[in-house]
């Protein structure tokens, strides 16, 4: 396998995780899987030099972490 192919597969992994996270019934699981997908996608974006995509993923990571902390501090089940 070439390096370019591995980088491309890494990008597909990130995209797949973000899409799969939208299928989660649990909001907490959705946020966790989406955060992991955003980290992978953001890393891929930096590797290929796509700074707008990297910035978007950084924003998604911050939003997800903020909401995860908020969700985990409450007594409600989501």
PDB file of N, CA, C and O in Angstrom:
ATOM      1  N   UNK A   1       0.841  -1.192   0.000  1.00  0.00           N
ATOM      2  CA  UNK A   1       0.000   0.000   0.000  1.00  0.00           C
ATOM      3  C   UNK A   1       0.880   1.247   0.000  1.00  0.00           C
ATOM      4  O   UNK A   1       1.840   1.327   0.741  1.00  0.00           O
ATOM      5  N   UNK A   2       0.452   2.195  -0.776  1.00  0.00           N
ATOM      6  CA  UNK A   2       1.194   3.440  -0.838  1.00  0.00           C
ATOM      7  C   UNK A   2       0.755   4.370   0.294  1.00  0.00           C
ATOM      8  O   UNK A   2      -0.330   4.213   0.874  1.00  0.00           O
ATOM      9  N   UNK A   3       1.588   5.336   0.583  1.00  0.00           N
ATOM     10  CA  UNK A   3       1.268   6.319   1.624  1.00  0.00           C
ATOM     11  C   UNK A   3       0.010   7.102   1.259  1.00  0.00           C
ATOM     12  O   UNK A   3      -0.827   7.374   2.125  1.00  0.00           O
ATOM     13  N   UNK A   4      -0.107   7.450  -0.019  1.00  0.00           N
ATOM     14  CA  UNK A   4      -1.289   8.210  -0.462  1.00  0.00           C
ATOM     15  C   UNK A   4      -2.576   7.433  -0.222  1.00  0.00           C
ATOM     16  O   UNK A   4      -3.577   8.004   0.207  1.00  0.00           O
ATOM     17  N   UNK A   5      -2.547   6.136  -0.480  1.00  0.00           N
ATOM     18  CA  UNK A   5      -3.727   5.303  -0.257  1.00  0.00           C
ATOM     19  C   UNK A   5      -4.069   5.221   1.227  1.00  0.00           C
ATOM     20  O   UNK A   5      -5.238   5.322   1.608  1.00  0.00           O
ATOM     21  N   UNK A   6      -3.059   5.073   2.065  1.00  0.00           N
ATOM     22  CA  UNK A   6      -3.305   5.022   3.513  1.00  0.00           C
ATOM     23  C   UNK A   6      -3.899   6.331   4.024  1.00  0.00           C
ATOM     24  O   UNK A   6      -4.820   6.326   4.847  1.00  0.00           O
ATOM     25  N   UNK A   7      -3.400   7.443   3.509  1.00  0.00           N
ATOM     26  CA  UNK A   7      -3.938   8.756   3.908  1.00  0.00           C
ATOM     27  C   UNK A   7      -5.394   8.876   3.459  1.00  0.00           C
ATOM     28  O   UNK A   7      -6.254   9.339   4.216  1.00  0.00           O
ATOM     29  N   UNK A   8      -5.671   8.434   2.248  1.00  0.00           N
ATOM     30  CA  UNK A   8      -7.045   8.476   1.722  1.00  0.00           C
ATOM     31  C   UNK A   8      -7.985   7.607   2.550  1.00  0.00           C
ATOM     32  O   UNK A   8      -9.100   8.003   2.880  1.00  0.00           O
ATOM     33  N   UNK A   9      -7.540   6.408   2.902  1.00  0.00           N
ATOM     34  CA  UNK A   9      -8.347   5.516   3.737  1.00  0.00           C
ATOM     35  C   UNK A   9      -8.591   6.122   5.111  1.00  0.00           C
ATOM     36  O   UNK A   9      -9.673   5.973   5.687  1.00  0.00           O
ATOM     37  N   UNK A  10      -7.605   6.826   5.647  1.00  0.00           N
ATOM     38  CA  UNK A  10      -7.749   7.524   6.924  1.00  0.00           C
ATOM     39  C   UNK A  10      -8.860   8.573   6.827  1.00  0.00           C
ATOM     40  O   UNK A  10      -9.695   8.700   7.722  1.00  0.00           O
ATOM     41  N   UNK A  11      -8.898   9.293   5.722  1.00  0.00           N
ATOM     42  CA  UNK A  11      -9.960  10.276   5.491  1.00  0.00           C
ATOM     43  C   UNK A  11     -11.329   9.627   5.402  1.00  0.00           C
ATOM     44  O   UNK A  11     -12.311  10.135   5.963  1.00  0.00           O
ATOM     45  N   UNK A  12     -11.411   8.504   4.711  1.00  0.00           N
ATOM     46  CA  UNK A  12     -12.683   7.772   4.619  1.00  0.00           C
ATOM     47  C   UNK A  12     -13.127   7.255   5.986  1.00  0.00           C
ATOM     48  O   UNK A  12     -14.319   7.251   6.296  1.00  0.00           O
ATOM     49  N   UNK A  13     -12.172   6.832   6.809  1.00  0.00           N
ATOM     50  CA  UNK A  13     -12.502   6.377   8.162  1.00  0.00           C
ATOM     51  C   UNK A  13     -13.148   7.505   8.958  1.00  0.00           C
ATOM     52  O   UNK A  13     -14.177   7.317   9.613  1.00  0.00           O
ATOM     53  N   UNK A  14     -12.562   8.694   8.896  1.00  0.00           N
ATOM     54  CA  UNK A  14     -13.129   9.837   9.610  1.00  0.00           C
ATOM     55  C   UNK A  14     -14.527  10.167   9.135  1.00  0.00           C
ATOM     56  O   UNK A  14     -15.437  10.386   9.939  1.00  0.00           O
ATOM     57  N   UNK A  15     -14.716  10.185   7.829  1.00  0.00           N
ATOM     58  CA  UNK A  15     -16.044  10.471   7.273  1.00  0.00           C
ATOM     59  C   UNK A  15     -17.059   9.417   7.686  1.00  0.00           C
ATOM     60  O   UNK A  15     -18.202   9.739   8.028  1.00  0.00           O
ATOM     61  N   UNK A  16     -16.637   8.164   7.656  1.00  0.00           N
ATOM     62  CA  UNK A  16     -17.530   7.070   8.045  1.00  0.00           C
ATOM     63  C   UNK A  16     -17.954   7.197   9.503  1.00  0.00           C
ATOM     64  O   UNK A  16     -19.130   7.016   9.835  1.00  0.00           O
ATOM     65  N   UNK A  17     -17.009   7.530  10.377  1.00  0.00           N
ATOM     66  CA  UNK A  17     -17.340   7.680  11.799  1.00  0.00           C
ATOM     67  C   UNK A  17     -18.333   8.817  12.022  1.00  0.00           C
ATOM     68  O   UNK A  17     -19.263   8.684  12.828  1.00  0.00           O
ATOM     69  N   UNK A  18     -18.153   9.921  11.313  1.00  0.00           N
ATOM     70  CA  UNK A  18     -19.080  11.056  11.464  1.00  0.00           C
ATOM     71  C   UNK A  18     -20.483  10.645  10.993  1.00  0.00           C
ATOM     72  O   UNK A  18     -21.475  10.927  11.668  1.00  0.00           O
ATOM     73  N   UNK A  19     -20.567   9.946   9.862  1.00  0.00           N
ATOM     74  CA  UNK A  19     -21.870   9.513   9.352  1.00  0.00           C
ATOM     75  C   UNK A  19     -22.504   8.488  10.292  1.00  0.00           C
ATOM     76  O   UNK A  19     -23.690   8.581  10.625  1.00  0.00           O
ATOM     77  N   UNK A  20     -21.721   7.516  10.754  1.00  0.00           N
ATOM     78  CA  UNK A  20     -22.250   6.483  11.663  1.00  0.00           C
ATOM     79  C   UNK A  20     -22.736   7.114  12.963  1.00  0.00           C
ATOM     80  O   UNK A  20     -23.738   6.681  13.536  1.00  0.00           O
ATOM     81  N   UNK A  21     -22.069   8.167  13.417  1.00  0.00           N
ATOM     82  CA  UNK A  21     -22.492   8.809  14.668  1.00  0.00           C
ATOM     83  C   UNK A  21     -23.918   9.338  14.566  1.00  0.00           C
ATOM     84  O   UNK A  21     -24.653   9.361  15.551  1.00  0.00           O
ATOM     85  N   UNK A  22     -24.329   9.732  13.362  1.00  0.00           N
ATOM     86  CA  UNK A  22     -25.693  10.245  13.169  1.00  0.00           C
ATOM     87  C   UNK A  22     -26.746   9.153  13.286  1.00  0.00           C
ATOM     88  O   UNK A  22     -27.934   9.444  13.398  1.00  0.00           O
ATOM     89  N   UNK A  23     -26.327   7.896  13.281  1.00  0.00           N
ATOM     90  CA  UNK A  23     -27.257   6.781  13.426  1.00  0.00           C
ATOM     91  C   UNK A  23     -27.473   6.387  14.886  1.00  0.00           C
ATOM     92  O   UNK A  23     -28.328   5.550  15.177  1.00  0.00           O
ATOM     93  N   UNK A  24     -26.719   6.975  15.786  1.00  0.00           N
ATOM     94  CA  UNK A  24     -26.786   6.614  17.200  1.00  0.00           C
ATOM     95  C   UNK A  24     -28.067   7.149  17.834  1.00  0.00           C
ATOM     96  O   UNK A  24     -28.446   8.300  17.611  1.00  0.00           O
ATOM     97  N   UNK A  25     -28.714   6.305  18.621  1.00  0.00           N
ATOM     98  CA  UNK A  25     -29.915   6.726  19.343  1.00  0.00           C
ATOM     99  C   UNK A  25     -29.543   7.510  20.598  1.00  0.00           C
ATOM    100  O   UNK A  25     -30.238   8.443  20.993  1.00  0.00           O
ATOM    101  N   UNK A  26     -28.446   7.145  21.216  1.00  0.00           N
ATOM    102  CA  UNK A  26     -27.982   7.813  22.424  1.00  0.00           C
ATOM    103  C   UNK A  26     -27.194   9.066  22.042  1.00  0.00           C
ATOM    104  O   UNK A  26     -26.246   9.004  21.252  1.00  0.00           O
ATOM    105  N   UNK A  27     -27.584  10.195  22.615  1.00  0.00           N
ATOM    106  CA  UNK A  27     -26.903  11.458  22.315  1.00  0.00           C
ATOM    107  C   UNK A  27     -25.462  11.421  22.810  1.00  0.00           C
ATOM    108  O   UNK A  27     -24.560  11.939  22.146  1.00  0.00           O
ATOM    109  N   UNK A  28     -25.219  10.790  23.943  1.00  0.00           N
ATOM    110  CA  UNK A  28     -23.858  10.712  24.476  1.00  0.00           C
ATOM    111  C   UNK A  28     -22.977   9.901  23.525  1.00  0.00           C
ATOM    112  O   UNK A  28     -21.870  10.321  23.174  1.00  0.00           O
ATOM    113  N   UNK A  29     -23.456   8.745  23.068  1.00  0.00           N
ATOM    114  CA  UNK A  29     -22.687   7.926  22.121  1.00  0.00           C
ATOM    115  C   UNK A  29     -22.477   8.686  20.820  1.00  0.00           C
ATOM    116  O   UNK A  29     -21.395   8.634  20.232  1.00  0.00           O
ATOM    117  N   UNK A  30     -23.507   9.386  20.362  1.00  0.00           N
ATOM    118  CA  UNK A  30     -23.396  10.188  19.149  1.00  0.00           C
ATOM    119  C   UNK A  30     -22.260  11.192  19.290  1.00  0.00           C
ATOM    120  O   UNK A  30     -21.419  11.310  18.399  1.00  0.00           O
ATOM    121  N   UNK A  31     -22.229  11.913  20.399  1.00  0.00           N
ATOM    122  CA  UNK A  31     -21.190  12.928  20.617  1.00  0.00           C
ATOM    123  C   UNK A  31     -19.798  12.309  20.676  1.00  0.00           C
ATOM    124  O   UNK A  31     -18.840  12.872  20.151  1.00  0.00           O
ATOM    125  N   UNK A  32     -19.677  11.153  21.321  1.00  0.00           N
ATOM    126  CA  UNK A  32     -18.368  10.502  21.449  1.00  0.00           C
ATOM    127  C   UNK A  32     -17.870  10.040  20.079  1.00  0.00           C
ATOM    128  O   UNK A  32     -16.729  10.333  19.691  1.00  0.00           O
ATOM    129  N   UNK A  33     -18.710   9.330  19.338  1.00  0.00           N
ATOM    130  CA  UNK A  33     -18.298   8.825  18.026  1.00  0.00           C
ATOM    131  C   UNK A  33     -18.061   9.988  17.063  1.00  0.00           C
ATOM    132  O   UNK A  33     -17.100   9.977  16.287  1.00  0.00           O
ATOM    133  N   UNK A  34     -18.883  11.011  17.130  1.00  0.00           N
ATOM    134  CA  UNK A  34     -18.707  12.170  16.268  1.00  0.00           C
ATOM    135  C   UNK A  34     -17.406  12.890  16.585  1.00  0.00           C
ATOM    136  O   UNK A  34     -16.714  13.355  15.675  1.00  0.00           O
ATOM    137  N   UNK A  35     -17.058  12.985  17.862  1.00  0.00           N
ATOM    138  CA  UNK A  35     -15.792  13.621  18.249  1.00  0.00           C
ATOM    139  C   UNK A  35     -14.607  12.840  17.697  1.00  0.00           C
ATOM    140  O   UNK A  35     -13.668  13.432  17.144  1.00  0.00           O
ATOM    141  N   UNK A  36     -14.649  11.523  17.823  1.00  0.00           N
ATOM    142  CA  UNK A  36     -13.562  10.688  17.280  1.00  0.00           C
ATOM    143  C   UNK A  36     -13.474  10.870  15.764  1.00  0.00           C
ATOM    144  O   UNK A  36     -12.383  11.043  15.208  1.00  0.00           O
ATOM    145  N   UNK A  37     -14.619  10.848  15.099  1.00  0.00           N
ATOM    146  CA  UNK A  37     -14.638  11.065  13.653  1.00  0.00           C
ATOM    147  C   UNK A  37     -14.106  12.429  13.261  1.00  0.00           C
ATOM    148  O   UNK A  37     -13.383  12.570  12.269  1.00  0.00           O
ATOM    149  N   UNK A  38     -14.432  13.434  14.043  1.00  0.00           N
ATOM    150  CA  UNK A  38     -13.949  14.790  13.761  1.00  0.00           C
ATOM    151  C   UNK A  38     -12.443  14.904  13.981  1.00  0.00           C
ATOM    152  O   UNK A  38     -11.762  15.621  13.241  1.00  0.00           O
ATOM    153  N   UNK A  39     -11.928  14.212  14.979  1.00  0.00           N
ATOM    154  CA  UNK A  39     -10.471  14.214  15.207  1.00  0.00           C
ATOM    155  C   UNK A  39      -9.768  13.562  14.014  1.00  0.00           C
ATOM    156  O   UNK A  39      -8.775  14.093  13.492  1.00  0.00           O
ATOM    157  N   UNK A  40     -10.296  12.420  13.574  1.00  0.00           N
ATOM    158  CA  UNK A  40      -9.698  11.728  12.427  1.00  0.00           C
ATOM    159  C   UNK A  40      -9.819  12.589  11.168  1.00  0.00           C
ATOM    160  O   UNK A  40      -8.839  12.781  10.434  1.00  0.00           O
ATOM    161  N   UNK A  41     -10.993  13.141  10.916  1.00  0.00           N
ATOM    162  CA  UNK A  41     -11.198  13.978   9.732  1.00  0.00           C
ATOM    163  C   UNK A  41     -10.352  15.248   9.785  1.00  0.00           C
ATOM    164  O   UNK A  41      -9.809  15.681   8.763  1.00  0.00           O
ATOM    165  N   UNK A  42     -10.247  15.835  10.960  1.00  0.00           N
ATOM    166  CA  UNK A  42      -9.425  17.033  11.117  1.00  0.00           C
ATOM    167  C   UNK A  42      -7.955  16.753  10.880  1.00  0.00           C
ATOM    168  O   UNK A  42      -7.246  17.548  10.248  1.00  0.00           O
ATOM    169  N   UNK A  43      -7.493  15.610  11.363  1.00  0.00           N
ATOM    170  CA  UNK A  43      -6.105  15.216  11.131  1.00  0.00           C
ATOM    171  C   UNK A  43      -5.865  14.990   9.642  1.00  0.00           C
ATOM    172  O   UNK A  43      -4.857  15.441   9.085  1.00  0.00           O
ATOM    173  N   UNK A  44      -6.806  14.306   9.005  1.00  0.00           N
ATOM    174  CA  UNK A  44      -6.718  14.096   7.554  1.00  0.00           C
ATOM    175  C   UNK A  44      -6.671  15.431   6.818  1.00  0.00           C
ATOM    176  O   UNK A  44      -5.864  15.628   5.903  1.00  0.00           O
ATOM    177  N   UNK A  45      -7.521  16.365   7.217  1.00  0.00           N
ATOM    178  CA  UNK A  45      -7.567  17.677   6.571  1.00  0.00           C
ATOM    179  C   UNK A  45      -6.227  18.402   6.705  1.00  0.00           C
ATOM    180  O   UNK A  45      -5.753  19.030   5.751  1.00  0.00           O
ATOM    181  N   UNK A  46      -5.611  18.302   7.871  1.00  0.00           N
ATOM    182  CA  UNK A  46      -4.295  18.936   8.054  1.00  0.00           C
ATOM    183  C   UNK A  46      -3.232  18.264   7.198  1.00  0.00           C
ATOM    184  O   UNK A  46      -2.372  18.934   6.616  1.00  0.00           O
ATOM    185  N   UNK A  47      -3.302  16.940   7.090  1.00  0.00           N
ATOM    186  CA  UNK A  47      -2.326  16.201   6.281  1.00  0.00           C
ATOM    187  C   UNK A  47      -2.406  16.625   4.814  1.00  0.00           C
ATOM    188  O   UNK A  47      -1.376  16.819   4.163  1.00  0.00           O
ATOM    189  N   UNK A  48      -3.632  16.799   4.305  1.00  0.00           N
ATOM    190  CA  UNK A  48      -3.780  17.153   2.888  1.00  0.00           C
ATOM    191  C   UNK A  48      -3.759  18.667   2.664  1.00  0.00           C
ATOM    192  O   UNK A  48      -3.838  19.130   1.528  1.00  0.00           O
ATOM    193  N   UNK A  49      -3.665  19.439   3.746  1.00  0.00           N
ATOM    194  CA  UNK A  49      -3.575  20.888   3.619  1.00  0.00           C
ATOM    195  C   UNK A  49      -4.893  21.593   3.398  1.00  0.00           C
ATOM    196  O   UNK A  49      -4.931  22.706   2.885  1.00  0.00           O
ATOM    197  N   UNK A  50      -5.992  20.971   3.800  1.00  0.00           N
ATOM    198  CA  UNK A  50      -7.312  21.587   3.664  1.00  0.00           C
ATOM    199  C   UNK A  50      -7.672  22.286   4.968  1.00  0.00           C
ATOM    200  O   UNK A  50      -8.337  21.719   5.834  1.00  0.00           O
ATOM    201  N   UNK A  51      -7.226  23.517   5.101  1.00  0.00           N
ATOM    202  CA  UNK A  51      -7.392  24.238   6.360  1.00  0.00           C
ATOM    203  C   UNK A  51      -8.842  24.609   6.685  1.00  0.00           C
ATOM    204  O   UNK A  51      -9.218  24.587   7.857  1.00  0.00           O
ATOM    205  N   UNK A  52      -9.691  24.925   5.695  1.00  0.00           N
ATOM    206  CA  UNK A  52     -11.102  25.160   6.038  1.00  0.00           C
ATOM    207  C   UNK A  52     -11.761  23.911   6.637  1.00  0.00           C
ATOM    208  O   UNK A  52     -12.525  24.009   7.599  1.00  0.00           O
ATOM    209  N   UNK A  53     -11.471  22.745   6.089  1.00  0.00           N
ATOM    210  CA  UNK A  53     -12.016  21.494   6.614  1.00  0.00           C
ATOM    211  C   UNK A  53     -11.464  21.210   8.014  1.00  0.00           C
ATOM    212  O   UNK A  53     -12.198  20.772   8.906  1.00  0.00           O
ATOM    213  N   UNK A  54     -10.190  21.491   8.214  1.00  0.00           N
ATOM    214  CA  UNK A  54      -9.579  21.298   9.535  1.00  0.00           C
ATOM    215  C   UNK A  54     -10.230  22.230  10.564  1.00  0.00           C
ATOM    216  O   UNK A  54     -10.550  21.802  11.680  1.00  0.00           O
ATOM    217  N   UNK A  55     -10.445  23.485  10.181  1.00  0.00           N
ATOM    218  CA  UNK A  55     -11.075  24.444  11.092  1.00  0.00           C
ATOM    219  C   UNK A  55     -12.486  24.010  11.455  1.00  0.00           C
ATOM    220  O   UNK A  55     -12.887  24.073  12.624  1.00  0.00           O
ATOM    221  N   UNK A  56     -13.239  23.532  10.468  1.00  0.00           N
ATOM    222  CA  UNK A  56     -14.596  23.054  10.743  1.00  0.00           C
ATOM    223  C   UNK A  56     -14.569  21.900  11.742  1.00  0.00           C
ATOM    224  O   UNK A  56     -15.354  21.857  12.684  1.00  0.00           O
ATOM    225  N   UNK A  57     -13.641  20.965  11.560  1.00  0.00           N
ATOM    226  CA  UNK A  57     -13.557  19.822  12.461  1.00  0.00           C
ATOM    227  C   UNK A  57     -13.118  20.232  13.858  1.00  0.00           C
ATOM    228  O   UNK A  57     -13.600  19.668  14.845  1.00  0.00           O
ATOM    229  N   UNK A  58     -12.232  21.200  13.957  1.00  0.00           N
ATOM    230  CA  UNK A  58     -11.841  21.707  15.278  1.00  0.00           C
ATOM    231  C   UNK A  58     -13.054  22.314  15.980  1.00  0.00           C
ATOM    232  O   UNK A  58     -13.276  22.070  17.178  1.00  0.00           O
ATOM    233  N   UNK A  59     -13.861  23.060  15.244  1.00  0.00           N
ATOM    234  CA  UNK A  59     -15.090  23.630  15.825  1.00  0.00           C
ATOM    235  C   UNK A  59     -16.041  22.527  16.277  1.00  0.00           C
ATOM    236  O   UNK A  59     -16.629  22.615  17.367  1.00  0.00           O
ATOM    237  N   UNK A  60     -16.192  21.483  15.466  1.00  0.00           N
ATOM    238  CA  UNK A  60     -17.061  20.367  15.845  1.00  0.00           C
ATOM    239  C   UNK A  60     -16.552  19.657  17.101  1.00  0.00           C
ATOM    240  O   UNK A  60     -17.343  19.262  17.958  1.00  0.00           O
ATOM    241  N   UNK A  61     -15.252  19.516  17.221  1.00  0.00           N
ATOM    242  CA  UNK A  61     -14.675  18.876  18.410  1.00  0.00           C
ATOM    243  C   UNK A  61     -14.996  19.698  19.649  1.00  0.00           C
ATOM    244  O   UNK A  61     -15.436  19.153  20.670  1.00  0.00           O
ATOM    245  N   UNK A  62     -14.806  21.007  19.573  1.00  0.00           N
ATOM    246  CA  UNK A  62     -15.100  21.888  20.712  1.00  0.00           C
ATOM    247  C   UNK A  62     -16.575  21.818  21.077  1.00  0.00           C
ATOM    248  O   UNK A  62     -16.943  21.683  22.254  1.00  0.00           O
ATOM    249  N   UNK A  63     -17.458  21.873  20.078  1.00  0.00           N
ATOM    250  CA  UNK A  63     -18.899  21.799  20.323  1.00  0.00           C
ATOM    251  C   UNK A  63     -19.273  20.467  20.965  1.00  0.00           C
ATOM    252  O   UNK A  63     -20.042  20.417  21.934  1.00  0.00           O
ATOM    253  N   UNK A  64     -18.735  19.374  20.436  1.00  0.00           N
ATOM    254  CA  UNK A  64     -19.048  18.053  20.980  1.00  0.00           C
ATOM    255  C   UNK A  64     -18.554  17.889  22.411  1.00  0.00           C
ATOM    256  O   UNK A  64     -19.278  17.372  23.269  1.00  0.00           O
ATOM    257  N   UNK A  65     -17.334  18.329  22.680  1.00  0.00           N
ATOM    258  CA  UNK A  65     -16.792  18.198  24.042  1.00  0.00           C
ATOM    259  C   UNK A  65     -17.607  19.048  25.012  1.00  0.00           C
ATOM    260  O   UNK A  65     -17.960  18.591  26.103  1.00  0.00           O
ATOM    261  N   UNK A  66     -17.940  20.263  24.613  1.00  0.00           N
ATOM    262  CA  UNK A  66     -18.760  21.132  25.465  1.00  0.00           C
ATOM    263  C   UNK A  66     -20.094  20.461  25.794  1.00  0.00           C
ATOM    264  O   UNK A  66     -20.513  20.395  26.952  1.00  0.00           O
ATOM    265  N   UNK A  67     -20.766  19.946  24.767  1.00  0.00           N
ATOM    266  CA  UNK A  67     -22.064  19.312  24.988  1.00  0.00           C
ATOM    267  C   UNK A  67     -21.948  17.999  25.760  1.00  0.00           C
ATOM    268  O   UNK A  67     -22.838  17.673  26.545  1.00  0.00           O
ATOM    269  N   UNK A  68     -20.878  17.266  25.551  1.00  0.00           N
ATOM    270  CA  UNK A  68     -20.664  16.042  26.327  1.00  0.00           C
ATOM    271  C   UNK A  68     -20.510  16.346  27.811  1.00  0.00           C
ATOM    272  O   UNK A  68     -21.106  15.678  28.655  1.00  0.00           O
ATOM    273  N   UNK A  69     -19.717  17.347  28.116  1.00  0.00           N
ATOM    274  CA  UNK A  69     -19.536  17.740  29.521  1.00  0.00           C
ATOM    275  C   UNK A  69     -20.869  18.154  30.117  1.00  0.00           C
ATOM    276  O   UNK A  69     -21.228  17.752  31.222  1.00  0.00           O
ATOM    277  N   UNK A  70     -21.626  18.945  29.373  1.00  0.00           N
ATOM    278  CA  UNK A  70     -22.948  19.378  29.837  1.00  0.00           C
ATOM    279  C   UNK A  70     -23.888  18.196  30.043  1.00  0.00           C
ATOM    280  O   UNK A  70     -24.592  18.124  31.045  1.00  0.00           O
ATOM    281  N   UNK A  71     -23.907  17.271  29.104  1.00  0.00           N
ATOM    282  CA  UNK A  71     -24.783  16.103  29.202  1.00  0.00           C
ATOM    283  C   UNK A  71     -24.410  15.209  30.382  1.00  0.00           C
ATOM    284  O   UNK A  71     -25.278  14.672  31.062  1.00  0.00           O
ATOM    285  N   UNK A  72     -23.121  15.038  30.607  1.00  0.00           N
ATOM    286  CA  UNK A  72     -22.674  14.131  31.661  1.00  0.00           C
ATOM    287  C   UNK A  72     -22.818  14.735  33.051  1.00  0.00           C
ATOM    288  O   UNK A  72     -22.782  14.018  34.040  1.00  0.00           O
ATOM    289  N   UNK A  73     -23.012  16.043  33.140  1.00  0.00           N
ATOM    290  CA  UNK A  73     -23.205  16.692  34.437  1.00  0.00           C
ATOM    291  C   UNK A  73     -24.664  16.728  34.873  1.00  0.00           C
ATOM    292  O   UNK A  73     -24.965  17.128  35.983  1.00  0.00           O
ATOM    293  N   UNK A  74     -25.576  16.337  34.000  1.00  0.00           N
ATOM    294  CA  UNK A  74     -27.003  16.369  34.361  1.00  0.00           C
ATOM    295  C   UNK A  74     -27.463  14.986  34.780  1.00  0.00           C
ATOM    296  O   UNK A  74     -26.789  13.989  34.570  1.00  0.00           O
ATOM    297  N   UNK A  75     -28.647  14.931  35.387  1.00  0.00           N
ATOM    298  CA  UNK A  75     -29.216  13.669  35.828  1.00  0.00           C
ATOM    299  C   UNK A  75     -30.153  13.057  34.797  1.00  0.00           C
ATOM    300  O   UNK A  75     -30.668  11.974  34.984  1.00  0.00           O
ATOM    301  N   UNK A  76     -30.382  13.759  33.697  1.00  0.00           N
ATOM    302  CA  UNK A  76     -31.299  13.256  32.667  1.00  0.00           C
ATOM    303  C   UNK A  76     -30.638  12.177  31.841  1.00  0.00           C
ATOM    304  O   UNK A  76     -29.433  12.176  31.628  1.00  0.00           O
ATOM    305  N   UNK A  77     -31.451  11.233  31.357  1.00  0.00           N
ATOM    306  CA  UNK A  77     -30.965  10.205  30.453  1.00  0.00           C
ATOM    307  C   UNK A  77     -31.356  10.600  29.032  1.00  0.00           C
ATOM    308  O   UNK A  77     -32.514  10.849  28.754  1.00  0.00           O
ATOM    309  N   UNK A  78     -30.386  10.642  28.132  1.00  0.00           N
ATOM    310  CA  UNK A  78     -30.652  10.985  26.733  1.00  0.00           C
ATOM    311  C   UNK A  78     -30.393   9.794  25.854  1.00  0.00           C
ATOM    312  O   UNK A  78     -29.555   9.005  26.062  1.00  0.00           O
TER     313      UNK A  78
END
